């Protein structure tokens, strides 16, 4: 097993060894229990780099105030272990202003949840150490999708490309594997595939938790923080949600907060600011989700600090069942033409096509002030027809005029319950977007895996399966990579026939995908895919319109340990679903209920 030590948030060393959650060189700390619900823990930053806090996932939450040389430095909520330790999380001591650290721990908020500090397991197991072991202990941790080293993750945030490096921040809980303590974690990559954990960039401050937001490069120094500063605007969430600015002069590795925060206040719950430079009008544009009103607000600014509300879009448009979150506004080329259109991305939760969260979009025009949708309000378009694709937004400044997006690969219906513990949630594969016009006269989004994904491919196996009847034609998935692979095939379904593509393992667990040329759909059934009973919302069949007018289908399917992403080659449909097989799927089989399908070619790439 690969064993890495996190020090200062960066992976410093990779050793091979066991999977103990903490290093042996730890010193116990002795809490002073003042009452049934309150304890103090004293430490000194010279004693070690981390206080290791024992966590029990289902315990009642405790509240910790971290004082550094007598000043309040941080507050956090954590489910400290009562009678079982699920894992440890590190509270960092390095980088604090003072030396004397005092943890003021309150183990209950009300009388009904009183629990005895002295007899709780955490009080004998809390310790201090120079090391925190982030060795992977999860069988379902994906191999080629981004995940946090530990802790809970949701939305991608503040994504940009600069000087050959892709930056991906994300909603992160440093103190547990369920949603809490929202901060911005940070990873970077030179190739959009291999991610390196970096120092977290933004922790909660006096204005509140750090919710989602975006980052841009201020090439012309419009904000006055210096040429090429990276400017992040995010939601500060406490009693209300307001928008705050932070700037970076080292390419987004560290941020300093703006002294005049908040910079945007709005009288309704509003969040997830997303910015871009409007070259036609030489000013910045910012989209903000007015979550409960189902509206996206359009602001403009000359300097990223003073923002003017110009317009609102959304009343009665598209899916309206849940809150509107995480907007983005993109100008995209229409395939096969020299025209472009604007696309407003709107993540919604709940109200997705199969329940819970999903990403809808609107195609239209934007004049620098106002977005006007091409289609009537009742038209709803989805970017991905799986159940695990949310909070998708684009990288600022992607090279070669690309529009590259990444989503959060989960669903709010069950994200806190999925069967992993050390970390929770991965990102989708990166995807490049463009538009296409279909025979119904509508313009749709096409999502294809970003070209960088191809670097994962090992030596392929090629087959010509030919005519597919009612019986199964079975092919092995690569055992050398434990089933991690890309499956590409071309099918001929011209006569209204159906093709079933089944992934299965020796436990009899399976995922059945169906291409149906009669109604031109692609579907995925994960009801028997493995572990499904952690949530009643998990077992499901998802169905996508395939937007194919020819009856000839080319499909790419990516299998990582706990995810399946299917795309048509031209990106006309995309479907992302989590799965938790008890052992990896080791074969793919083709069959056709009507016995009339043809698979002309099949290529299986092991993915490294
Ligand atoms: C979307 C979201 C955002 C918010 C963030 C909080 O998943 O609800 O609207 O900023 O998550 O973590």
Coordinates of C-alpha atoms and ligand atoms in Angstrom, one line a residue:
X1 CA 0.0 0.0 0.0
X2 CA 1.2 3.5 -0.8
X3 CA 1.9 5.4 2.4
X4 CA 2.2 9.1 2.4
X5 CA 2.8 11.5 5.2
X6 CA 1.1 14.8 5.1
X7 CA 3.1 17.6 6.6
X8 CA 2.0 21.2 6.1
X9 CA -0.8 19.9 3.8
X10 CA 1.6 18.6 1.1
X11 CA 2.5 15.1 0.5
X12 CA 6.2 15.1 1.4
X13 CA 7.1 11.5 1.3
X14 CA 5.8 8.2 0.0
X15 CA 6.8 5.2 1.9
X16 CA 5.7 1.7 1.6
X17 CA 4.3 0.2 4.7
X18 CA 1.2 -0.6 6.8
X19 CA -2.1 1.2 7.1
X20 CA -2.1 2.5 10.6
X21 CA -4.0 5.7 10.8
X22 CA -1.5 7.5 13.0
X23 CA 2.3 7.3 13.4
X24 CA 3.7 5.5 16.5
X25 CA 5.6 8.6 17.6
X26 CA 2.7 10.3 19.4
X27 CA 2.5 11.9 22.8
X28 CA -0.9 11.7 24.7
X29 CA -2.5 14.9 25.8
X30 CA -4.4 15.1 29.1
X31 CA -7.6 17.1 28.9
X32 CA -8.8 18.9 32.0
X33 CA -12.4 18.0 32.4
X34 CA -14.2 21.0 33.9
X35 CA -17.7 19.8 33.7
X36 CA -19.8 17.1 32.1
X37 CA -19.8 19.0 28.8
X38 CA -16.6 21.1 28.9
X39 CA -12.9 20.3 28.8
X40 CA -9.7 22.2 28.1
X41 CA -6.7 20.8 26.3
X42 CA -3.4 22.6 26.4
X43 CA -0.6 22.1 23.9
X44 CA 2.5 23.9 22.7
X45 CA 3.5 24.2 19.1
X46 CA 7.0 23.0 19.9
X47 CA 5.5 19.6 21.0
X48 CA 4.5 18.6 17.5
X49 CA 2.9 19.6 14.2
X50 CA -0.6 18.2 14.8
X51 CA -3.1 17.4 17.5
X52 CA -4.7 14.2 16.4
X53 CA -8.4 14.3 17.2
X54 CA -10.2 10.9 17.4
X55 CA -13.5 10.9 15.4
X56 CA -16.5 8.6 15.6
X57 CA -18.8 9.3 12.7
X58 CA -22.1 8.9 14.3
X59 CA -21.3 10.6 17.6
X60 CA -23.0 13.8 18.7
X61 CA -21.1 16.9 17.4
X62 CA -18.7 18.7 19.7
X63 CA -17.6 22.3 19.3
X64 CA -14.0 23.3 19.6
X65 CA -12.6 26.8 20.0
X66 CA -8.9 27.0 19.3
X67 CA -7.1 29.7 21.1
X68 CA -3.6 30.6 20.2
X69 CA -1.7 32.7 22.8
X70 CA -5.0 33.6 24.3
X71 CA -6.6 34.8 21.0
X72 CA -9.4 33.0 19.2
X73 CA -7.9 31.4 16.1
X74 CA -10.4 28.9 14.8
X75 CA -13.7 27.3 15.6
X76 CA -14.8 23.9 14.4
X77 CA -17.4 21.2 14.8
X78 CA -16.4 17.6 15.1
X79 CA -17.9 14.3 16.2
X80 CA -15.3 13.4 18.8
X81 CA -15.2 9.7 19.6
X82 CA -17.4 8.6 22.4
X83 CA -16.9 4.8 22.5
X84 CA -15.3 3.9 19.1
X85 CA -12.6 5.5 17.0
X86 CA -13.4 5.5 13.2
X87 CA -10.4 7.6 12.3
X88 CA -8.2 10.6 13.4
X89 CA -8.1 14.0 11.9
X90 CA -5.2 16.4 12.4
X91 CA -5.6 19.9 13.9
X92 CA -2.5 21.7 12.6
X93 CA -0.3 23.6 15.0
X94 CA 2.3 24.8 12.6
X95 CA 1.5 28.1 11.0
X96 CA -0.4 29.4 14.0
X97 CA 0.5 32.9 15.2
X98 CA 1.1 31.9 18.8
X99 CA 2.8 29.1 20.7
X100 CA 0.4 28.3 23.5
X101 CA -2.6 26.4 22.1
X102 CA -5.7 26.0 24.1
X103 CA -8.6 23.9 22.9
X104 CA -11.9 24.8 24.6
X105 CA -14.0 21.7 23.9
X106 CA -17.8 21.7 24.4
X107 CA -19.2 18.3 23.9
X108 CA -22.9 19.3 23.8
X109 CA -25.0 22.2 22.7
X110 CA -28.0 21.4 24.8
X111 CA -29.1 19.3 27.8
X112 CA -30.7 16.6 25.7
X113 CA -27.3 15.7 24.3
X114 CA -25.1 15.9 27.4
X115 CA -22.3 13.5 27.4
X116 CA -19.5 13.0 29.8
X117 CA -16.2 14.4 28.7
X118 CA -14.2 12.4 31.2
X119 CA -15.5 9.0 30.2
X120 CA -15.6 9.6 26.5
X121 CA -13.0 7.8 24.5
X122 CA -11.6 10.9 22.9
X123 CA -10.3 12.3 26.2
X124 CA -7.9 9.4 26.6
X125 CA -7.0 9.1 23.0
X126 CA -6.3 12.7 21.9
X127 CA -2.6 13.1 21.1
X128 CA 0.1 15.2 19.6
X129 CA 2.4 14.2 16.8
X130 CA 4.7 15.4 14.0
X131 CA 3.0 13.2 11.5
X132 CA -0.4 12.4 10.1
X133 CA -0.6 9.3 8.0
X134 CA -2.7 9.7 4.9
X135 CA -2.1 6.2 3.4
X136 CA -5.2 5.2 1.5
X137 CA -7.3 2.8 3.6
X138 CA -10.3 2.7 1.3
X139 CA -11.0 0.0 -1.3
X140 CA -13.4 2.3 -3.1
X141 CA -11.0 5.3 -3.5
X142 CA -10.8 6.0 -7.2
X143 CA -7.4 5.6 -8.9
X144 CA -7.7 8.2 -11.6
X145 CA -10.2 10.7 -10.3
X146 CA -9.3 13.5 -7.9
X147 CA -10.1 12.8 -4.2
X148 CA -9.0 14.7 -1.0
X149 CA -6.3 12.9 1.0
X150 CA -8.8 12.7 3.8
X151 CA -12.1 14.3 4.9
X152 CA -15.3 15.3 3.2
X153 CA -15.3 17.0 -0.2
X154 CA -18.1 18.6 -2.2
X155 CA -18.1 21.3 -5.0
X156 CA -15.0 22.1 -7.0
X157 CA -14.1 25.8 -6.4
X158 CA -11.8 28.5 -7.7
X159 CA -10.5 26.5 -10.6
X160 CA -8.0 28.1 -13.0
X161 CA -5.1 27.4 -15.3
X162 CA -1.9 29.4 -15.0
X163 CA 1.7 28.9 -16.1
X164 CA 1.1 25.2 -17.1
X165 CA -0.6 24.3 -13.9
X166 CA -4.3 23.4 -13.3
X167 CA -5.6 24.5 -9.9
X168 CA -8.6 22.8 -8.2
X169 CA -9.9 24.0 -4.9
X170 CA -12.8 22.3 -3.3
X171 CA -15.4 22.4 -0.5
X172 CA -13.6 20.5 2.2
X173 CA -14.2 19.5 5.8
X174 CA -10.7 19.1 7.4
X175 CA -12.3 17.6 10.6
X176 CA -14.5 14.8 9.4
X177 CA -15.9 12.9 6.5
X178 CA -19.4 14.4 6.5
X179 CA -20.3 17.9 5.4
X180 CA -19.1 20.5 8.0
X181 CA -16.5 23.3 8.6
X182 CA -16.5 24.4 5.0
X183 CA -13.0 25.4 3.8
X184 CA -11.2 25.4 0.5
X185 CA -8.9 22.5 0.1
X186 CA -6.4 22.8 -2.9
X187 CA -4.8 20.4 -5.4
X188 CA -2.8 21.1 -8.5
X189 CA -2.0 19.2 -11.6
X190 CA 0.3 19.6 -14.6
X191 CA -1.8 17.3 -16.8
X192 CA -5.3 17.6 -15.4
X193 CA -5.1 13.9 -14.4
X194 CA -2.4 13.5 -11.7
X195 CA -3.3 15.7 -8.8
X196 CA -1.0 16.7 -6.0
X197 CA -2.4 17.7 -2.6
X198 CA -1.4 21.3 -1.7
X199 CA -1.9 23.5 1.4
X200 CA -5.5 24.3 2.0
X201 CA -6.1 27.9 0.9
X202 CA -9.1 29.3 2.9
X203 CA -10.4 28.3 6.3
X204 CA -13.4 29.7 8.1
X205 CA -13.0 33.3 9.4
X206 CA -15.0 35.7 11.5
X207 CA -17.4 36.2 8.5
X208 CA -18.3 32.5 8.4
X209 CA -17.6 29.3 6.7
X210 CA -16.0 29.4 3.2
X211 CA -18.6 28.2 0.7
X212 CA -18.2 27.8 -3.1
X213 CA -16.8 30.4 -5.4
X214 CA -14.5 31.0 -8.3
X215 CA -11.0 32.5 -9.1
X216 CA -9.7 34.6 -12.0
X217 CA -6.3 35.9 -13.0
X218 CA -6.2 39.7 -13.0
X219 CA -3.8 40.1 -15.9
X220 CA -4.3 43.9 -16.1
X221 CA -4.3 44.6 -12.4
X222 CA -7.8 45.9 -12.4
X223 CA -8.2 45.2 -8.7
X224 CA -4.9 46.8 -7.7
X225 CA -3.4 43.7 -6.0
X226 CA -0.8 43.4 -8.8
X227 CA -0.5 42.2 -12.3
X228 CA -1.4 38.5 -12.7
X229 CA -2.8 38.3 -9.1
X230 CA -5.2 35.5 -8.6
X231 CA -8.5 36.8 -7.2
X232 CA -11.0 34.5 -5.6
X233 CA -14.5 35.5 -4.7
X234 CA -16.4 33.1 -2.5
X235 CA -19.5 33.0 -0.2
X236 CA -19.0 33.7 3.5
X237 CA -21.7 31.7 5.2
X238 CA -22.9 32.4 8.7
X239 CA -26.2 34.0 9.8
X240 CA -26.5 35.2 6.2
X241 CA -24.6 34.5 3.0
X242 CA -22.4 37.3 1.7
X243 CA -19.6 37.4 -0.9
X244 CA -15.9 37.9 0.1
X245 CA -12.7 38.5 -1.9
X246 CA -9.2 37.0 -1.3
X247 CA -6.2 37.7 -3.5
X248 CA -3.0 35.8 -4.2
X249 CA 0.4 37.0 -5.4
X250 CA 1.9 33.5 -5.6
X251 CA -0.2 32.0 -8.3
X252 CA -3.0 30.8 -6.0
X253 CA -0.9 28.8 -3.5
X254 CA -1.8 31.2 -0.6
X255 CA -4.5 33.9 -0.4
X256 CA -4.9 37.0 1.7
X257 CA -8.4 38.3 2.5
X258 CA -9.5 41.7 1.4
X259 CA -9.9 44.1 4.4
X260 CA -13.2 45.4 3.2
X261 CA -15.1 42.1 3.0
X262 CA -17.9 41.4 2.3
X263 CA -17.9 43.0 -1.1
X264 CA -21.4 41.9 -2.2
X265 CA -24.4 41.7 0.0
X266 CA -27.9 40.8 -1.2
X267 CA -31.1 40.6 0.8
X268 CA -31.8 37.0 -0.1
X269 CA -29.9 33.8 0.4
X270 CA -27.3 34.0 -2.4
X271 CA -24.1 32.1 -3.0
X272 CA -21.4 30.6 -5.3
X273 CA -20.1 33.6 -7.2
X274 CA -18.7 32.7 -10.6
X275 CA -16.6 35.3 -12.6
X276 CA -15.2 35.9 -16.0
X277 CA -13.7 38.7 -18.0
X278 CA -16.1 40.1 -20.6
X279 CA -13.6 41.2 -23.3
X280 CA -16.4 42.8 -25.5
X281 CA -17.3 45.2 -22.7
X282 CA -13.9 45.3 -20.9
X283 CA -15.2 44.5 -17.5
X284 CA -15.8 41.6 -15.2
X285 CA -19.0 39.6 -15.0
X286 CA -20.1 37.7 -11.9
X287 CA -23.0 35.3 -11.7
X288 CA -24.5 34.7 -8.2
X289 CA -27.2 32.1 -7.3
X290 CA -30.2 33.5 -5.6
X291 CA -30.8 30.0 -4.3
X292 CA -34.4 30.1 -2.9
X293 CA -35.7 32.4 -5.7
X294 CA -34.4 30.0 -8.5
X295 CA -32.7 32.9 -10.1
X296 CA -29.2 33.7 -11.3
X297 CA -28.1 37.3 -10.7
X298 CA -25.7 39.0 -13.2
X299 CA -23.3 41.6 -11.7
X300 CA -20.6 43.6 -13.5
X301 CA -17.5 45.3 -12.2
X302 CA -14.5 47.3 -13.5
X303 CA -12.2 46.2 -10.6
X304 CA -13.6 43.0 -9.0
X305 CA -14.4 44.9 -5.9
X306 CA -17.3 47.1 -6.7
X307 CA -20.2 45.1 -8.3
X308 CA -23.4 46.4 -9.9
X309 CA -26.5 44.2 -10.3
X310 CA -27.5 44.3 -13.9
X311 CA -30.2 41.6 -14.4
X312 CA -31.7 38.3 -13.1
X313 CA -32.5 35.2 -15.0
X314 CA -34.5 32.2 -14.1
X315 CA -38.0 32.9 -12.9
X316 CA -40.1 29.9 -14.1
X317 CA -37.3 28.6 -16.4
X318 CA -36.3 24.9 -16.5
X319 CA -36.3 22.7 -13.4
X320 CA -37.4 24.7 -10.3
X321 CA -37.9 22.0 -7.7
X322 CA -34.8 22.7 -5.6
X323 CA -32.4 25.5 -4.7
X324 CA -30.4 27.0 -7.6
X325 CA -26.6 26.8 -6.9
X326 CA -23.2 27.0 -8.6
X327 CA -23.8 29.0 -11.8
X328 CA -21.5 29.5 -14.7
X329 CA -21.8 31.4 -18.0
X330 CA -19.9 30.2 -21.0
X331 CA -19.5 31.2 -24.6
X332 CA -19.2 28.1 -26.7
X333 CA -18.8 27.2 -30.4
X334 CA -21.5 25.3 -32.2
X335 CA -20.0 22.2 -33.8
X336 CA -19.8 22.3 -37.6
X337 CA -20.6 26.1 -37.8
X338 CA -18.8 29.3 -37.3
X339 CA -21.4 30.5 -34.8
X340 CA -21.3 30.6 -31.0
X341 CA -23.9 30.7 -28.3
X342 CA -24.0 31.4 -24.5
X343 CA -24.7 28.7 -22.0
X344 CA -25.9 29.4 -18.5
X345 CA -25.1 26.5 -16.2
X346 CA -27.4 26.0 -13.2
X347 CA -26.9 23.3 -10.6
X348 CA -30.1 22.4 -8.8
X349 CA -30.8 20.4 -5.6
X350 CA -33.1 18.6 -5.4
X351 CA -35.1 18.4 -8.6
X352 CA -32.6 16.4 -10.8
X353 CA -34.1 14.0 -13.4
X354 CA -33.6 10.9 -11.1
X355 CA -33.9 12.7 -7.7
X356 CA -31.5 14.8 -5.8
X357 CA -28.9 17.1 -7.3
X358 CA -28.1 17.6 -11.0
X359 CA -26.8 20.1 -13.5
X360 CA -29.2 21.8 -15.9
X361 CA -28.3 24.4 -18.5
X362 CA -29.9 27.0 -20.7
X363 CA -28.7 28.0 -24.2
X364 CA -29.2 31.6 -25.3
X365 CA -27.6 35.0 -25.8
X366 CA -25.7 37.3 -23.4
X367 CA -25.1 41.0 -24.2
X368 CA -22.9 41.8 -21.3
X369 CA -25.8 42.7 -19.1
X370 CA -28.5 40.1 -19.5
X371 CA -28.9 36.5 -20.4
X372 CA -31.8 35.7 -22.7
X373 CA -32.7 32.0 -23.1
X374 CA -33.5 30.7 -26.6
X375 CA -36.1 28.2 -25.5
X376 CA -39.4 28.6 -23.7
X377 CA -39.5 28.3 -19.9
X378 CA -40.8 24.7 -19.9
X379 CA -37.7 23.3 -21.7
X380 CA -35.2 21.6 -19.4
X381 CA -31.8 20.4 -20.6
X382 CA -29.4 18.3 -18.4
X383 CA -25.7 18.2 -18.9
X384 CA -25.2 14.7 -17.6
X385 CA -28.0 12.1 -17.2
X386 CA -26.4 10.1 -14.4
X387 CA -27.2 10.6 -10.7
X388 CA -23.7 11.6 -9.6
X389 CA -22.8 14.8 -11.4
X390 CA -23.2 18.1 -9.5
X391 CA -21.8 21.5 -9.0
X392 CA -20.1 21.4 -12.3
X393 CA -18.3 24.6 -13.3
X394 CA -15.4 25.6 -15.6
X395 CA -11.7 26.3 -15.2
X396 CA -10.9 30.0 -15.8
X397 CA -8.2 30.6 -18.4
X398 CA -8.0 27.1 -19.8
X399 CA -5.5 26.9 -22.7
X400 CA -6.3 27.0 -26.4
X401 CA -9.7 28.5 -25.8
X402 CA -11.0 25.3 -24.3
X403 CA -13.9 25.2 -21.9
X404 CA -13.0 22.5 -19.5
X405 CA -15.2 21.6 -16.6
X406 CA -15.1 19.3 -13.5
X407 CA -18.0 18.3 -11.4
X408 CA -18.5 16.7 -7.9
X409 CA -19.2 13.0 -8.4
X410 CA -22.0 12.5 -5.9
X411 CA -25.5 13.4 -5.0
X412 CA -26.8 15.3 -2.0
X413 CA -29.4 12.5 -1.4
X414 CA -26.7 10.1 -0.1
X415 CA -23.3 11.8 -0.3
X416 CA -22.8 11.7 3.5
X417 CA -23.7 8.0 3.6
X418 CA -21.6 6.4 0.8
X419 CA -19.5 3.4 2.0
X420 CA -16.1 5.2 2.5
X421 CA -14.8 6.7 5.7
X422 CA -11.3 8.1 5.4
X423 CA -12.5 10.5 2.7
X424 CA -15.9 11.1 1.0
X425 CA -16.4 12.0 -2.6
X426 CA -14.4 12.3 -5.8
X427 CA -14.6 14.6 -8.8
X428 CA -15.7 13.6 -12.2
X429 CA -13.3 13.2 -15.0
X430 CA -12.5 16.5 -16.6
X431 CA -14.6 17.2 -19.7
X432 CA -14.4 19.6 -22.6
X433 CA -17.6 21.3 -23.7
X434 CA -19.0 22.5 -27.0
X435 CA -22.5 22.8 -28.5
X436 CA -24.2 20.9 -31.2
X437 CA -27.5 21.3 -33.2
X438 CA -29.8 18.3 -33.3
X439 CA -32.5 17.4 -35.9
X440 CA -35.2 18.7 -33.5
X441 CA -33.8 22.2 -34.1
X442 CA -32.4 22.6 -30.6
X443 CA -28.9 23.4 -29.5
X444 CA -27.4 21.1 -26.8
X445 CA -24.2 20.8 -24.8
X446 CA -21.8 18.0 -25.8
X447 CA -19.4 16.8 -23.0
X448 CA -16.4 14.7 -24.0
X449 CA -13.6 13.5 -21.6
X450 CA -10.8 16.0 -21.8
X451 CA -8.0 14.8 -24.2
X452 CA -5.6 14.5 -21.3
X453 CA -7.6 11.4 -20.1
X454 CA -6.0 9.4 -22.9
X455 CA -2.7 9.4 -21.1
X456 CA -4.1 6.9 -18.7
X457 CA -4.4 4.2 -21.5
X458 CA -2.3 1.1 -21.4
X459 CA -1.9 -1.4 -24.2
X460 CA -5.4 -2.1 -25.5
X461 CA -7.1 -5.4 -26.5
X462 CA -9.1 -5.1 -29.8
X463 CA -12.0 -7.3 -30.7
X464 CA -14.6 -7.6 -33.5
X465 CA -17.6 -9.0 -31.7
X466 CA -19.9 -8.8 -34.8
X467 CA -23.5 -9.8 -34.7
X468 CA -25.0 -9.9 -31.2
X469 CA -27.8 -12.3 -30.4
X470 CA -29.8 -13.1 -27.3
X471 CA -27.0 -14.9 -25.6
X472 CA -24.1 -13.1 -23.9
X473 CA -20.8 -12.4 -25.7
X474 CA -18.4 -12.0 -22.9
X475 CA -15.0 -10.2 -22.7
X476 CA -12.6 -10.0 -19.8
X477 CA -11.7 -6.7 -18.2
X478 CA -8.0 -6.2 -17.5
X479 CA -7.0 -8.1 -14.3
X480 CA -3.7 -6.3 -14.1
X481 CA -5.4 -3.1 -13.2
X482 CA -8.1 -4.7 -11.1
X483 CA -10.7 -3.9 -13.7
X484 CA -9.8 -0.2 -14.1
X485 CA -10.4 0.4 -17.8
X486 CA -11.9 2.3 -20.7
X487 CA -14.3 0.3 -22.9
X488 CA -14.9 1.8 -26.4
X489 CA -17.2 0.2 -28.9
X490 CA -19.1 0.9 -32.1
X491 CA -22.6 -0.5 -32.5
X492 CA -24.9 -0.7 -35.4
X493 CA -28.5 -0.6 -34.2
X494 CA -30.1 0.6 -37.4
X495 CA -33.2 -1.6 -37.3
X496 CA -34.6 -0.3 -34.0
X497 CA -32.8 -2.9 -32.1
X498 CA -31.5 -2.9 -28.5
X499 CA -28.0 -3.6 -27.2
X500 CA -27.3 -4.5 -23.6
X501 CA -23.8 -4.0 -22.2
X502 CA -23.4 -5.7 -18.8
X503 CA -20.5 -5.3 -16.4
X504 CA -20.3 -8.1 -13.8
X505 CA -18.2 -9.7 -11.2
X506 CA -18.0 -13.2 -9.7
X507 CA -20.3 -12.2 -6.9
X508 CA -23.1 -11.9 -9.4
X509 CA -23.2 -8.1 -9.0
X510 CA -23.9 -6.3 -12.3
X511 CA -24.5 -3.0 -14.0
X512 CA -26.7 -3.2 -17.1
X513 CA -26.5 -0.5 -19.7
X514 CA -28.9 -0.4 -22.6
X515 CA -28.6 1.3 -26.0
X516 CA -32.1 1.5 -27.4
X517 CA -32.3 2.7 -30.9
X518 CA -36.1 2.7 -31.0
X519 CA -36.4 5.6 -28.6
X520 CA -32.7 6.7 -29.0
X521 CA -31.8 6.3 -25.4
X522 CA -28.9 5.1 -23.3
X523 CA -29.6 3.8 -19.8
X524 CA -27.8 2.4 -16.8
X525 CA -29.2 0.1 -14.2
X526 CA -27.3 0.0 -10.9
X527 CA -29.9 -1.7 -8.8
X528 CA -27.8 -4.9 -8.5
X529 CA -24.4 -3.2 -8.8
X530 CA -23.0 -4.1 -5.3
X531 CA -23.6 -2.2 -2.0
X532 CA -26.7 -0.2 -2.6
X533 CA -28.6 -0.4 0.7
X534 CA -26.8 2.5 2.5
X535 CA -29.6 4.8 1.1
X536 CA -33.0 4.2 -0.4
X537 CA -32.1 6.8 -3.0
X538 CA -29.1 4.9 -4.3
X539 CA -30.5 2.0 -6.4
X540 CA -31.8 3.4 -9.6
X541 CA -32.0 3.3 -13.4
X542 CA -30.8 6.4 -15.2
X543 CA -31.9 7.2 -18.8
X544 CA -30.4 9.7 -21.3
X545 CA -31.6 10.8 -24.6
X546 CA -28.8 9.8 -26.9
X547 CA -29.2 12.6 -29.5
X548 CA -28.2 10.2 -32.3
X549 CA -29.8 10.4 -35.7
X550 CA -27.9 7.6 -37.4
X551 CA -28.5 4.4 -35.5
X552 CA -24.7 4.0 -35.3
X553 CA -23.5 4.5 -31.8
X554 CA -19.9 5.0 -30.6
X555 CA -19.6 4.8 -26.8
X556 CA -16.8 5.2 -24.3
X557 CA -17.2 3.8 -20.7
X558 CA -14.7 4.6 -17.9
X559 CA -14.6 2.4 -14.9
X560 CA -12.8 3.4 -11.8
X561 CA -13.2 1.6 -8.4
X562 CA -16.5 3.2 -7.5
X563 CA -17.7 5.1 -10.6
X564 CA -18.9 4.5 -14.2
X565 CA -18.9 7.4 -16.7
X566 CA -20.4 6.7 -20.1
X567 CA -20.1 9.1 -23.1
X568 CA -21.1 8.9 -26.7
X569 CA -17.9 9.5 -28.7
X570 CA -19.2 12.9 -29.9
X571 CA -20.3 13.8 -26.3
X572 CA -24.0 14.0 -27.2
X573 CA -24.8 12.1 -24.1
X574 CA -22.9 11.8 -20.8
X575 CA -23.9 9.7 -17.8
X576 CA -22.0 9.5 -14.4
X577 CA -23.0 7.0 -11.7
X578 CA -21.3 5.7 -8.6
X579 CA -21.2 2.0 -7.9
X580 CA -19.8 0.0 -5.0
X581 CA -19.2 -3.6 -6.2
X582 CA -17.9 -5.9 -3.5
X583 CA -15.2 -7.0 -5.9
X584 CA -14.2 -5.3 -9.1
X585 CA -16.3 -6.0 -12.3
X586 CA -14.2 -8.4 -14.3
X587 CA -16.2 -8.8 -17.5
X588 CA -18.2 -6.9 -20.0
X589 CA -20.9 -8.8 -22.0
X590 CA -23.0 -7.8 -24.9
X591 CA -26.4 -9.2 -25.8
X592 CA -29.5 -8.1 -27.7
X593 CA -33.0 -9.0 -26.6
X594 CA -34.2 -8.8 -30.2
X595 CA -31.1 -10.5 -31.5
X596 CA -30.4 -7.9 -34.1
X597 CA -27.6 -5.7 -32.9
X598 CA -24.1 -5.6 -34.2
X599 CA -20.9 -4.5 -32.4
X600 CA -18.4 -3.7 -35.1
X601 CA -15.4 -3.1 -32.9
X602 CA -14.5 -3.2 -29.2
X603 CA -11.4 -1.9 -27.6
X604 CA -10.6 -2.3 -23.9
X605 CA -7.8 -0.2 -22.5
X606 CA -6.4 -0.9 -19.1
X607 CA -6.1 2.4 -17.3
X608 CA -3.0 3.0 -15.2
Ligands
LIG1 C1 -23.6 23.1 -3.6 C2 -23.5 23.9 -2.3 C3 -23.2 25.3 -2.6 C4 -22.6 25.9 -1.4 C5 -21.7 24.6 -1.0 C6 -21.6 24.5 0.5 O1 -23.3 21.7 -3.4 O2 -24.7 23.8 -1.5 O3 -24.4 26.1 -3.0 O4 -21.7 27.0 -1.6 O5 -22.4 23.5 -1.5 O6 -20.7 23.5 0.8

